[in-house]
Structure formats: C-alpha cells, structure tokens
Short mmCIF file of C-alpha atoms and ligand atoms in Angstrom, two decimals:
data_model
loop_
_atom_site.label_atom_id
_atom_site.label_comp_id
_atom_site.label_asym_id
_atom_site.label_seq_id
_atom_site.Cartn_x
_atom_site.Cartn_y
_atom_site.Cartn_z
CA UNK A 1 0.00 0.00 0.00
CA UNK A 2 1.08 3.13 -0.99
CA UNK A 3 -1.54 5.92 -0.78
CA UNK A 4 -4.39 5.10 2.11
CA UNK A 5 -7.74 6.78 2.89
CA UNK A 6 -8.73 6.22 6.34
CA UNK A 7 -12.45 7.15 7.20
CA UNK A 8 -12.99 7.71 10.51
CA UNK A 9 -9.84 8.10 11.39
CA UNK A 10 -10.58 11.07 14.10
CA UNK A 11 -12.94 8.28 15.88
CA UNK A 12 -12.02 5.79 18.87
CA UNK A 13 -10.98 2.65 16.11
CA UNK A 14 -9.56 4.92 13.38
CA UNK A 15 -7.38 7.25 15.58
CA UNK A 16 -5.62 4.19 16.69
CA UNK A 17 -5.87 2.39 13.37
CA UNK A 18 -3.97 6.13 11.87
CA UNK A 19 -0.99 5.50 14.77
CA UNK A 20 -0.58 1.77 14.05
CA UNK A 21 -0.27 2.51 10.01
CA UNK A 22 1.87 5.36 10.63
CA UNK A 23 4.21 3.73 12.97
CA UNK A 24 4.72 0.10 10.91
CA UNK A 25 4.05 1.03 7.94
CA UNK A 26 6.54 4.65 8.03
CA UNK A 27 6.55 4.92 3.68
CA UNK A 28 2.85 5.38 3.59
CA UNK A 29 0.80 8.36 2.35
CA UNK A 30 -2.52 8.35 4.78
CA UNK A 31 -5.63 10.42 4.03
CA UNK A 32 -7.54 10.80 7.32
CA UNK A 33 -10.85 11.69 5.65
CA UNK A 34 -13.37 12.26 8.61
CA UNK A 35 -16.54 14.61 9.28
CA UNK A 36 -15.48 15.32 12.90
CA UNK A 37 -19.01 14.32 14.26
CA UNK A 38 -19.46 14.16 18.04
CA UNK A 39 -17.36 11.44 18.10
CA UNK A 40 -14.53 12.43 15.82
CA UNK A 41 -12.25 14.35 17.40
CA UNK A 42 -8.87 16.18 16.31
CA UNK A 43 -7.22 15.74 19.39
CA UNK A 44 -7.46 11.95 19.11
CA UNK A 45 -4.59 12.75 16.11
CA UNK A 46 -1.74 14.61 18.49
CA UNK A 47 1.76 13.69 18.39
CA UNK A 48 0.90 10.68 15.49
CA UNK A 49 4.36 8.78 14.74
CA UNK A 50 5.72 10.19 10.89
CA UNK A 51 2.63 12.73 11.04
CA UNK A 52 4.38 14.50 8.27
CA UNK A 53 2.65 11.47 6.09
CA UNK A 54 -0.72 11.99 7.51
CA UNK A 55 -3.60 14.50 5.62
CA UNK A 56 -6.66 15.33 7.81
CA UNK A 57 -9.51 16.31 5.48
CA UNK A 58 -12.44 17.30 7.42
CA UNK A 59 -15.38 16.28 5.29
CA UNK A 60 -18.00 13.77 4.68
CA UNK A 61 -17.76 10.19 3.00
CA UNK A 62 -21.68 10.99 1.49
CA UNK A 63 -19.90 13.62 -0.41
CA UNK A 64 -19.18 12.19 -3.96
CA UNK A 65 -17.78 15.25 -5.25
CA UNK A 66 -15.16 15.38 -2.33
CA UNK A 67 -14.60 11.69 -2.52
CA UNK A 68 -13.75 11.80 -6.27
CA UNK A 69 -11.23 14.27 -5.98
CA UNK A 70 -9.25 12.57 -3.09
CA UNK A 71 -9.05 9.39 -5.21
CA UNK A 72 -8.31 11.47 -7.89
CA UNK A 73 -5.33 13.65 -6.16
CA UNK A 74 -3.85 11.26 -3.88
CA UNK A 75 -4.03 8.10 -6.64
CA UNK A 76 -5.71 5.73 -3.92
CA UNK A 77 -4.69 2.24 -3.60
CA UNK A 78 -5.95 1.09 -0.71
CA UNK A 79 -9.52 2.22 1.63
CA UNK A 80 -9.80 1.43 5.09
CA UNK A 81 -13.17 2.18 5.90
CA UNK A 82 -13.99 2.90 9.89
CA UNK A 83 -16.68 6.08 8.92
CA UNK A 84 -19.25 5.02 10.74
CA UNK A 85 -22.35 5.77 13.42
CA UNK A 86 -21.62 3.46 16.03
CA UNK A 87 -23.35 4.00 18.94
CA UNK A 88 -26.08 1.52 19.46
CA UNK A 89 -28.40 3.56 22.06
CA UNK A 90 -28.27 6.38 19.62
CA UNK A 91 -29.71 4.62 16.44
CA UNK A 92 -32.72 3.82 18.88
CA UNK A 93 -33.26 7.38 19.34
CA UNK A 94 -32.48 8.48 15.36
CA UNK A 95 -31.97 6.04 12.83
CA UNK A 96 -31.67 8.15 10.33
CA UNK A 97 -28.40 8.81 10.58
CA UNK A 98 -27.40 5.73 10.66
CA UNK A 99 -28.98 5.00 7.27
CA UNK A 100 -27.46 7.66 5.38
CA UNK A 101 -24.09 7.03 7.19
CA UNK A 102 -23.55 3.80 7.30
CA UNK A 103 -25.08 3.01 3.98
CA UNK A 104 -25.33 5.56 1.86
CA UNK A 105 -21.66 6.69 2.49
CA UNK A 106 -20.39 3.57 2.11
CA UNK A 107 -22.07 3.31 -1.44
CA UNK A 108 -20.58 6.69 -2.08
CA UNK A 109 -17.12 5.30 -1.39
CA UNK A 110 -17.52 1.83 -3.20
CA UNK A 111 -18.74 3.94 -6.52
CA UNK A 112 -15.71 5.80 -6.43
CA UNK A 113 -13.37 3.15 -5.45
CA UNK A 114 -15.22 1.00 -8.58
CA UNK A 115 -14.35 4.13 -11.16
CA UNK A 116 -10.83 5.07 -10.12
CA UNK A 117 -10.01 0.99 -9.82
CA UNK A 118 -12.44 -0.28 -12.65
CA UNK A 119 -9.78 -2.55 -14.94
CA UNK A 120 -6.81 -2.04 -13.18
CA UNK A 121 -7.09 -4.02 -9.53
CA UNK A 122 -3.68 -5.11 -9.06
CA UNK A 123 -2.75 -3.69 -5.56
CA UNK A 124 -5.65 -2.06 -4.74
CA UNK A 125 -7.53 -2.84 -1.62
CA UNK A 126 -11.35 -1.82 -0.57
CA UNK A 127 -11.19 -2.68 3.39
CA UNK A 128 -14.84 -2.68 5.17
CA UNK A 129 -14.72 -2.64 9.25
CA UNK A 130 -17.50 -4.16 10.47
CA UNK A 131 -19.22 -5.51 13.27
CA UNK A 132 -20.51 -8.70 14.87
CA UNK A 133 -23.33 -7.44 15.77
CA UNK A 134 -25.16 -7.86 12.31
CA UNK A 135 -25.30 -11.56 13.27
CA UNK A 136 -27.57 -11.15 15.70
CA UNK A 137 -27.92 -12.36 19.39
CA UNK A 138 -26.62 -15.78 20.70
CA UNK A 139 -28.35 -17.86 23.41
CA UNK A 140 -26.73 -19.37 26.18
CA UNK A 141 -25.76 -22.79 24.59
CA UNK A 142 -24.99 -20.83 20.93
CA UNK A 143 -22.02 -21.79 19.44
CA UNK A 144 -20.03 -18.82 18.54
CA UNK A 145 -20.22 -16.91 15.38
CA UNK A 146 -18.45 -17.28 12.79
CA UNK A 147 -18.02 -16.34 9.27
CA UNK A 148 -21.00 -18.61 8.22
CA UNK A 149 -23.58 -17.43 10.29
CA UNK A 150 -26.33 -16.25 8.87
CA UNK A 151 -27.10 -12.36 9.29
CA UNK A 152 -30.03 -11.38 11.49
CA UNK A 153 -28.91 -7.66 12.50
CA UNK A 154 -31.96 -6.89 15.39
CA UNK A 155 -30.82 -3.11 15.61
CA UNK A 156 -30.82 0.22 13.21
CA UNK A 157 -27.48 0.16 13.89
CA UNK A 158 -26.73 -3.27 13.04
CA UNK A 159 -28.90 -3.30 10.24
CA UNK A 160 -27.34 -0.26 8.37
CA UNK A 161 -23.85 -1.93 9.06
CA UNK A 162 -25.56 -5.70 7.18
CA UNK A 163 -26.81 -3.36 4.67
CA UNK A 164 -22.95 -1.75 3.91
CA UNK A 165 -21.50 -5.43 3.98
CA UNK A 166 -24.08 -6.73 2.14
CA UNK A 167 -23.24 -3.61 -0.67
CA UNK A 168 -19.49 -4.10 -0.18
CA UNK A 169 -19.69 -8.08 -0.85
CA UNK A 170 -22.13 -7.36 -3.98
CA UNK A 171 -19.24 -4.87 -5.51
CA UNK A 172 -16.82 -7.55 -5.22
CA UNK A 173 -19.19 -10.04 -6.90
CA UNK A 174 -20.15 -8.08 -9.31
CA UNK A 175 -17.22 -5.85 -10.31
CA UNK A 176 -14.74 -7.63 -8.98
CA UNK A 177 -13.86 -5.02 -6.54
CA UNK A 178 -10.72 -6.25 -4.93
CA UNK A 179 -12.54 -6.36 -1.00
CA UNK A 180 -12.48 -7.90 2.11
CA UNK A 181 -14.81 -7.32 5.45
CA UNK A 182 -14.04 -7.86 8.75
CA UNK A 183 -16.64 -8.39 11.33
CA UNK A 184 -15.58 -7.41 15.08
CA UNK A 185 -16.65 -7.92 18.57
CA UNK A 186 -16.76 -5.03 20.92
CA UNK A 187 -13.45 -2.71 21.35
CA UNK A 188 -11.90 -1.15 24.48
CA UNK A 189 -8.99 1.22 25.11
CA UNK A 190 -7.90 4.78 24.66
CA UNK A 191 -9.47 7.29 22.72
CA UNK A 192 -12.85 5.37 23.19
CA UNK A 193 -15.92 8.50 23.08
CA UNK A 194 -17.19 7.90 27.10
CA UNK A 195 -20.85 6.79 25.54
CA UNK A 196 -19.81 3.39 25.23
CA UNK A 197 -20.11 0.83 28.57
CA UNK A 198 -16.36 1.34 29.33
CA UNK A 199 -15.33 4.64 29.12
CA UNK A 200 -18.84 5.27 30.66
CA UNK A 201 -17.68 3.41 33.66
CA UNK A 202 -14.52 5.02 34.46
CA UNK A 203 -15.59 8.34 33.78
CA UNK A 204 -18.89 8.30 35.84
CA UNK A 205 -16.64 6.65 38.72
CA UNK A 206 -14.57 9.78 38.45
CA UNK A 207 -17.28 11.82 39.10
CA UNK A 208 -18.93 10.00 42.37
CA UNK A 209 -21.92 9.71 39.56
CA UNK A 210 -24.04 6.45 39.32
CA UNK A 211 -22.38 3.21 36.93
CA UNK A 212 -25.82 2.77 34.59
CA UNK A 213 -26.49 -1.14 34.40
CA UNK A 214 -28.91 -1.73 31.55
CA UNK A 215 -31.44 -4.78 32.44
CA UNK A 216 -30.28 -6.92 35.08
CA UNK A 217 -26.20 -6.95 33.51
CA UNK A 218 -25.95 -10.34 32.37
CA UNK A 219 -25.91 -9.67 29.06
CA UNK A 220 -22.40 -10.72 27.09
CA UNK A 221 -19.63 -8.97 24.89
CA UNK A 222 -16.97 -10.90 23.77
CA UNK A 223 -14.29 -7.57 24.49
CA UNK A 224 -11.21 -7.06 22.25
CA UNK A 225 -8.57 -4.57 22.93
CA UNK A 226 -8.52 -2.27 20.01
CA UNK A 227 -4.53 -2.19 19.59
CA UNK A 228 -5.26 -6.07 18.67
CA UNK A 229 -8.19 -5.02 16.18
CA UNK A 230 -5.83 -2.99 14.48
CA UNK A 231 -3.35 -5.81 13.63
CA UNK A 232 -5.83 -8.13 12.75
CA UNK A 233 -7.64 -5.37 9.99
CA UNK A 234 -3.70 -4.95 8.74
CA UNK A 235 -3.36 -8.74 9.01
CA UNK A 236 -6.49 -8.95 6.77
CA UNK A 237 -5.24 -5.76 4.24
CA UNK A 238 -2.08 -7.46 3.39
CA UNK A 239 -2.67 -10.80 3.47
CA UNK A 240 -6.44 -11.38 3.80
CA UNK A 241 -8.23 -13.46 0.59
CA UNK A 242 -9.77 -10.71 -1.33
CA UNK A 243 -13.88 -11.41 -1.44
CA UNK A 244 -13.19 -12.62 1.72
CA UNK A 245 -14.74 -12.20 5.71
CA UNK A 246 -12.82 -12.10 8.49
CA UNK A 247 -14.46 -12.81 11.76
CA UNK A 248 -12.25 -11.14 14.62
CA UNK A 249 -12.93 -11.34 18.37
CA UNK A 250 -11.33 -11.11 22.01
CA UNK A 251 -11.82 -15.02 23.37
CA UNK A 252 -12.88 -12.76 26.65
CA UNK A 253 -16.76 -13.35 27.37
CA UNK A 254 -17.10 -11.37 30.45
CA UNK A 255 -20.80 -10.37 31.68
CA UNK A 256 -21.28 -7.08 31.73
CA UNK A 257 -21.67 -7.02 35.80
CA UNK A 258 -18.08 -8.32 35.70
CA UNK A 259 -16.32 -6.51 33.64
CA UNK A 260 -18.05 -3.64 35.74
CA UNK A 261 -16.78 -5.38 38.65
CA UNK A 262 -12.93 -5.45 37.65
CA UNK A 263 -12.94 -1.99 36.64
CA UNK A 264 -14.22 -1.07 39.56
CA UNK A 265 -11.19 -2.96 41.38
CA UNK A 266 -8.92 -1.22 38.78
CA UNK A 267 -9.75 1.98 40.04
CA UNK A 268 -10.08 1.18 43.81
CA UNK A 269 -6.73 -0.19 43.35
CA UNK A 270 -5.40 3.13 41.51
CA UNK A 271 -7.61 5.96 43.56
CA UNK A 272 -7.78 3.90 46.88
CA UNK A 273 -8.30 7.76 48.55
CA UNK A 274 -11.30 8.59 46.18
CA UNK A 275 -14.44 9.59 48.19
CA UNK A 276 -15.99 7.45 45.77
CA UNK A 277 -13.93 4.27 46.47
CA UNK A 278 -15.35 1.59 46.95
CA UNK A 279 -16.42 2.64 42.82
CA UNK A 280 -18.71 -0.75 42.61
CA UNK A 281 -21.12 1.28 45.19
CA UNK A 282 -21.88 3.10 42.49
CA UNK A 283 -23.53 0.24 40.73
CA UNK A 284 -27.05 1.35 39.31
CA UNK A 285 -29.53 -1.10 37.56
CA UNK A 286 -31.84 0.86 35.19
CA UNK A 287 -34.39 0.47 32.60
CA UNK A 288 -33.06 -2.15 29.73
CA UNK A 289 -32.16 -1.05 26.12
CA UNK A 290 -34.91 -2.28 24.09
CA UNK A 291 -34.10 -5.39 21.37
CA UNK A 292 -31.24 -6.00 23.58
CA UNK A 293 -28.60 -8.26 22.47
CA UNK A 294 -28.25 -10.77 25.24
CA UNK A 295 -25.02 -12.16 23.84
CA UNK A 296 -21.95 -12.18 21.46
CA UNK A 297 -19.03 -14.33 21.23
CA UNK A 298 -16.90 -14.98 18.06
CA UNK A 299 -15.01 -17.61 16.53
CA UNK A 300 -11.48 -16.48 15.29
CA UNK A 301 -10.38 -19.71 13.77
CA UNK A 302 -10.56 -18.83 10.43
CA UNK A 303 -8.17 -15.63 11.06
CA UNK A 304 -5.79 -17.76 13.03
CA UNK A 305 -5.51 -20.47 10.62
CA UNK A 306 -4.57 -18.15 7.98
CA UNK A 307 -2.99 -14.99 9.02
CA UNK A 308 -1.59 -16.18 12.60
CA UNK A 309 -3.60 -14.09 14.11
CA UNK A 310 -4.60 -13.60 17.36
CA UNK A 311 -5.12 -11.64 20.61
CA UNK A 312 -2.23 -10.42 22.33
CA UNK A 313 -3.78 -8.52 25.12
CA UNK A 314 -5.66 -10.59 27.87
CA UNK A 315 -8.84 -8.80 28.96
CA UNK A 316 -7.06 -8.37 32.68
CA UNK A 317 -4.08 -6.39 31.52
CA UNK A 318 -5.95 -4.45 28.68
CA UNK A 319 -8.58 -3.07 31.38
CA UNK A 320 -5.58 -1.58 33.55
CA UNK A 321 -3.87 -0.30 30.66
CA UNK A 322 -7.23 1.58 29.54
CA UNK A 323 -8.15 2.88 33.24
CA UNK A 324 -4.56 4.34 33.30
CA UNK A 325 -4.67 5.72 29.97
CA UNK A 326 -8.29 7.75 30.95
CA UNK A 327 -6.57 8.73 34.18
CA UNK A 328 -3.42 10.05 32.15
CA UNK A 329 -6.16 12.14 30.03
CA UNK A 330 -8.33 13.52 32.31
CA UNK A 331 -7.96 16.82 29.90
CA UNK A 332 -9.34 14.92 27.39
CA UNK A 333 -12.02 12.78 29.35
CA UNK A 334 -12.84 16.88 30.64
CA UNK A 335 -13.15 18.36 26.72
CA UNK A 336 -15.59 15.84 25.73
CA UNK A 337 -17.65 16.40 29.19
CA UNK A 338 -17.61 20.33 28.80
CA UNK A 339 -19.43 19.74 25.33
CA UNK A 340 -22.62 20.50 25.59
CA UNK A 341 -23.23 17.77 22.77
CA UNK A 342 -22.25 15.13 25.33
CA UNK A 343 -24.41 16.81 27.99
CA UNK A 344 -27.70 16.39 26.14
CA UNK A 345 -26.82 13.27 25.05
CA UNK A 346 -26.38 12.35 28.90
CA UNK A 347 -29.70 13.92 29.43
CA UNK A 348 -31.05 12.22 26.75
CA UNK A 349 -30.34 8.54 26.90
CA UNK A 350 -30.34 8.27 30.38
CA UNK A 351 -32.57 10.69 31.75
CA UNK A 352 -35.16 8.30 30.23
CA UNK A 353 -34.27 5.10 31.96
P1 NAD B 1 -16.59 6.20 16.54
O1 NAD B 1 -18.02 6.58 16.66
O2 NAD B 1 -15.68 6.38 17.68
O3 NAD B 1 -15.94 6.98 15.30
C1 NAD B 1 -16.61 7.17 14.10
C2 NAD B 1 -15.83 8.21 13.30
O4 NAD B 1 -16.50 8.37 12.03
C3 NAD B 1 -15.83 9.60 13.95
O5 NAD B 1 -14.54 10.14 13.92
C4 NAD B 1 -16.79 10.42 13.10
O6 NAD B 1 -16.48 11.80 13.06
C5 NAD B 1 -16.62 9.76 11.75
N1 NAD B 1 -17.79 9.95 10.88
C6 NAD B 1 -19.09 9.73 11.19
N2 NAD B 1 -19.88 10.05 10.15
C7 NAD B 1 -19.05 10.44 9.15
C8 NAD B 1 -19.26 10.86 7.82
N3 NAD B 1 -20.49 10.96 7.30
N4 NAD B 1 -18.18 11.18 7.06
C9 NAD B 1 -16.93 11.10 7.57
N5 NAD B 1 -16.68 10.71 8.83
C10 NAD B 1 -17.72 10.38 9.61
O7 NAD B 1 -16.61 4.69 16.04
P2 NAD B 1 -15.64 3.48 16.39
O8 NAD B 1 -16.09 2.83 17.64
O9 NAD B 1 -14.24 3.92 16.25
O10 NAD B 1 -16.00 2.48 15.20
C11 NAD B 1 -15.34 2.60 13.95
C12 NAD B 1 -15.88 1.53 13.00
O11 NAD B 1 -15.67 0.24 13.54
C13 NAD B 1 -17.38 1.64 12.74
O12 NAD B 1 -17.61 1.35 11.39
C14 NAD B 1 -17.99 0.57 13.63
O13 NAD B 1 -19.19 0.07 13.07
C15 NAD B 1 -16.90 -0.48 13.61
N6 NAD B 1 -16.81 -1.35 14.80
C16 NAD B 1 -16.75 -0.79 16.06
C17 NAD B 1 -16.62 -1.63 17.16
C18 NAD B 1 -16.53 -1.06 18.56
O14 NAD B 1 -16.56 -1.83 19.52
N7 NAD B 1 -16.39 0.24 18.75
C19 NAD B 1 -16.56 -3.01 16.98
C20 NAD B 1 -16.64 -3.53 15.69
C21 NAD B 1 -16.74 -2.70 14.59
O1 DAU B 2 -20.10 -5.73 19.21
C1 DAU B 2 -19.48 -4.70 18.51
C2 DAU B 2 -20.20 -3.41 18.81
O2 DAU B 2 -19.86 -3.07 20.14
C3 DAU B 2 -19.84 -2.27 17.86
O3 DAU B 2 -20.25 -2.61 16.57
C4 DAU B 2 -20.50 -0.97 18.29
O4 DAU B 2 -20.09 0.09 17.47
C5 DAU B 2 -20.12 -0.70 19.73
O5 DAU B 2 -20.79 0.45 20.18
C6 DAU B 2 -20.44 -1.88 20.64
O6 DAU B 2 -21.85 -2.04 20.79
P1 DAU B 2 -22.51 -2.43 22.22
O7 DAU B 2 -23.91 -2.01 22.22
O8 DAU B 2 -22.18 -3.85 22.56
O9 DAU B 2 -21.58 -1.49 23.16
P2 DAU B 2 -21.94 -0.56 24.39
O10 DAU B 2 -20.65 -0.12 24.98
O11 DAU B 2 -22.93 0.48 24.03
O12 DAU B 2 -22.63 -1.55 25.41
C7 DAU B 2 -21.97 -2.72 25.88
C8 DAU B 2 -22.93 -3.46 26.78
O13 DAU B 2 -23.14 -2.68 27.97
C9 DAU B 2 -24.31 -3.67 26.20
O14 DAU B 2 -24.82 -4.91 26.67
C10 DAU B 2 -25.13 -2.53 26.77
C11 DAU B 2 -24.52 -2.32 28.14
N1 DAU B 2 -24.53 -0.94 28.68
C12 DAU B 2 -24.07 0.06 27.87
C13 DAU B 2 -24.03 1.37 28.33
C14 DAU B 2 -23.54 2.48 27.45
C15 DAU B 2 -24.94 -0.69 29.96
O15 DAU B 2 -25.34 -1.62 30.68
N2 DAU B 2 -24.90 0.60 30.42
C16 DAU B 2 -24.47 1.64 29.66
O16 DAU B 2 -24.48 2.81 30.13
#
C-alpha cells in the first residue's frame, strides 16, 4: 500500500488504526478523511508517529464530489473504511443517521473506489470494518459466530452496518472489486468516546456519579482490545483473501456485571483515597435497552488459521492499561464532558431510563 484513505480516522478505532499505520508502515501516504461528528475528534490525532505522512480532510464520506477528488489527487490504492455511526443507544433514538451514514456513504465510497479501480485491480484494496453485531444475538448454549452465520442484525445500527456489507460483498461479486470485510466484537482502550459501557464506567466513577447497568447486567460482549483489532484489519489488508470475511474477536466473554466489577477494582486499586472508592457502590440497575442483544461471542479460527492471528492482550491487563490511559487524560475525558453535545446526550439517553 502506498496511498491510504482512512475514514474515521478522528474516531475511537480509526485514531488508533492512523498511529498503528503510521508507525509500521513509516513509507505510507494516509488520508484521514473524517466529518469530525461528536465522536470524531482532532485531538485523538496529536503527536501521530511520521505525522508528516498523515492528511486530515475534514469532510463527509456521502460527499461524492469530495470523494472523487481525493481518489483522484492522492491516486488511492488502498480504503480502510472505519466512517461510521456506532453508537447503538443512539440509532434507537435516530436512525436516520445511521442510514445515510452507514449506507449511503459507504455506497458513495464503493462507486468511487469502482471508477478510479475499474480494470486495473492489481494492488488495490477496498477494506470494510464491520461488526458482529449484524449476526444477531446468541443464546446461552450458541455456538459462537463465525463467518458462516447467517445475518439477522436486530438493531438500526446493526442493520445499516448488514446493509454496507451486504453492498461491499455485492461490488466484489459483481465488479470484482478487490474487498475484504471484517466483522468485530466489541473494542476497548484509549481514545474510546465515554458513551460506550467502558469509558462510561470510568468516567462516571470519576465523578462520584451512578455506573448505569442496563437490564439486570448479564448480558455478554466478547471484548477485544482495540490495539489487537488494528493488527488483525492490517493482518487482513495485506494478506487477507480478497472477497473474503474475516471474523475477529477477544476469546474474553465477560458479563457485563463483571467486567463492571474489575474496573471497579482497577480503580479502587489506583484511587484507593477517592471519596468514591469503593467505585462498585456506584452500581445502578436501570431500565433495559430495548431489542437487547443478550449475547456475542466470536469464533477467530478462520483468522488464526490463515494470518496467525490472534489476541495479544488478555482482557485483565488491557482493562488496567485503559483505566490508566483515561486517568493520564483527564484533559481529554474533561473536553468531551464540557461539550454541551455530550451533555444532552447524557440527558437524553439516560434521563429516560
Ligand atoms: P466512533 O463513533 O468512535 O468513530 C466514528 C468516526 O467516524 C468519527 O470520527 C466520526 O467523526 C466519523 N464519521 C461519522 N460520520 C461520518 C461521515 N459521514 N463522514 C466522515 N466521517 C464520519 O466509532 P468506532 O467505535 O471507532 O467504530 C469505527 C468503526 O468500527 C465503525 O464502522 C464501527 O461500526 C466499527 N466497529 C466498532 C466496534 C466497537 O466496539 N467500537 C466493533 C466492531 C466494529
Ligand atoms: O459488538 C461490537 C459493537 O460493540 C460495535 O459494533 C458498536 O459500534 C459498539 O458500540 C459496541 O456495541 P454495544 O452495544 O455492545 O456497546 P456498548 O458499549 O454500548 O454496550 C456494551 C454493553 O453494555 C451492552 O450490553 C449494553 C450495556 N450498557 C451500555 C451502556 C452504554 C450498559 O449496561 N450501560 C451503559 O451505560
């Protein structure tokens, strides 16, 4: 790969996808094309290893025109494509976005991608990051997913991120797009926007405010430390069968009581003078998220078999290493809580439950 266009790449996935590339792969040209939505954010991009080889454009992958031209001035050989709405809560309360996103950006990309590649696919690469939630909800006995399970996404969400897999696989079919998808269990670690279960966790524990348990907490995520998703997406880039599905996951099936649990010890072990220590007092059960999930787990054989992958962070070390990254950026954490964007959506989601 010579010239890359990250989308998304000011998000929680991307940011750290943009350090990885930069640092191992130094040559590199990288793109960062990313709308800066509530969850983008610039100063997910300081101090980036070889930044001299990294181009923020703030814009929007629904925006043909813009999309054109960067294929068009940068000569594009490769797409890694994190763009996304990807908060789960929030497509309950407007889907819309989610659909015109999550699908009808990704089309946008794919039609120029098809164009600028159309005849000449040696080297090129069209990489879709995806989820494992468009496969549904497992029961307790379930095997784990893997690349043959059927889809049965049960969320907007999950169903606008089928809906751009199901476009990205027909492109390959069709026009031979030279593609690959990888579907992904839940992430964890720095640079994570604090409306996701983790960073939720930490930061409300920070604050003396209640931890919000949806339902009664059993539900499952199979967690994944997102330095680890990044290797296995440039695992799959380089080596990966084009037309081809990865499945990736963390082989960590905590509840979500206990992975609230060992944060908890995490940060009584790191603040043992916080008034709000001990931080699992803070443990509030409140109204479940409707449709929800109970549980996902993943197979990774495929992914191992071929590409040697697998996880290198166990889910015990990668929690630590994620509570003292928030408490090294409390700056940060602070930023995002002074916005009155993440205010409202506070107010919003769980002023309701
Ligand atoms: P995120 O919400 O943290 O970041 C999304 C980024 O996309 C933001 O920087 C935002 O500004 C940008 N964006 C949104 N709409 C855009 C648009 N129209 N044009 C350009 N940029 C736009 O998301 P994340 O958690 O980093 O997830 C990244 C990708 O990985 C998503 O596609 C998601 O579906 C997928 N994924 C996430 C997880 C997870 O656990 N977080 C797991 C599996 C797969
Ligand atoms: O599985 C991969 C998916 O993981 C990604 O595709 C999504 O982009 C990502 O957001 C994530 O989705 P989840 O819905 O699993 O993640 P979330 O952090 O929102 O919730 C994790 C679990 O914790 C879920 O069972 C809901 C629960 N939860 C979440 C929040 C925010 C709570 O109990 N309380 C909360 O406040």
């Amino acid at each position: 790969m010579k010239n890359v266009l990250v989308t998304g790449g000011a998000g929680f996935i991307g940011a750290n996808f943009v350090r990885y590339l930069l640092e191992k792969e130094p040559e590199v040209r990288l793109v960062n094309l990313d709308l800066l939505t509530y969850a983008g954010n610039e100063a997910n991009l300081v101090d980036l290893p070889n930044a001299h080889n990294h181009i923020f454009v703030q814009g929007d992958i629904r925006d043909a025109e813009l999309v054109e031209k960067l294929f068009a001035d940068y000569d594009l050989d490769t797409v890694v494509h994190f763009a996304a709405e990807s908060h789960v809560d929030r497509s309950i309360l407007g889907p819309a976005a989610f659909v015109e996103t999550n699908i009808l950006g990704t089309f946008v990309l794919l039609e120029s991608a098809r164009k600028h590649w159309q005849g000449d696919p040696e080297g090129k690469r069209f990489h879709h990051v995806s989820t494992d939630e468009v496969f549904g909800s497992l029961g307790p006995d379930d095997p784990p997913f893997d690349e043959h399970t059927a889809y049965d996404p049960r969320s907007p969400y999950s169903a606008s991120k089928a809906s751009s897999d199901h476009l990205v696989r027909a492109y390959s079919h069709t026009y031979g797009l030279p593609a690959t998808v990888t579907n992904c269990t839940n992430n964890y670690g720095p640079y994570q926007y604090p409306e996701k279960l983790i960073p939720v966790i930490i930061t409300n524990c920070l604050q003396g405010k209640p931890i919000p348990v949806y339902g009664d907490g059993k539900q499952i995520r199979d967690w994944l430390y997102v330095g680890d998703h990044c290797d296995a997406i440039y695992r799959v880039i380089v080596n990966g069968r084009e037309g081809e599905t990865y499945a990736i996951g963390g082989n960590n099936q905590p509840t979500n009581l206990e992975i609230i649990h060992t944060i908890c010890e995490v940060l009584d072990d790191r603040l043992p003078n916080s008034p709000h220590a001990p931080h699992k007092e803070l443990i509030t059960f409140v109204t479940d998220r409707p449709g929800h999930d109970r549980r996902y787990a993943m197979s990774i054989d495929r992914i191992q078999a071929e590409l040697g992958w697998q996880p290198t962070e166990s889910l015990a070390t990668g929690l630590e290493k994620t509570v003292d990254w928030y408490l090294a950026n409390l700056d940060w954490v602070d930023d995002i809580r002074n916005e009155s964007v993440y205010a409202d959506w506070m107010t919003k989601n769980y002023g309701k439950r």
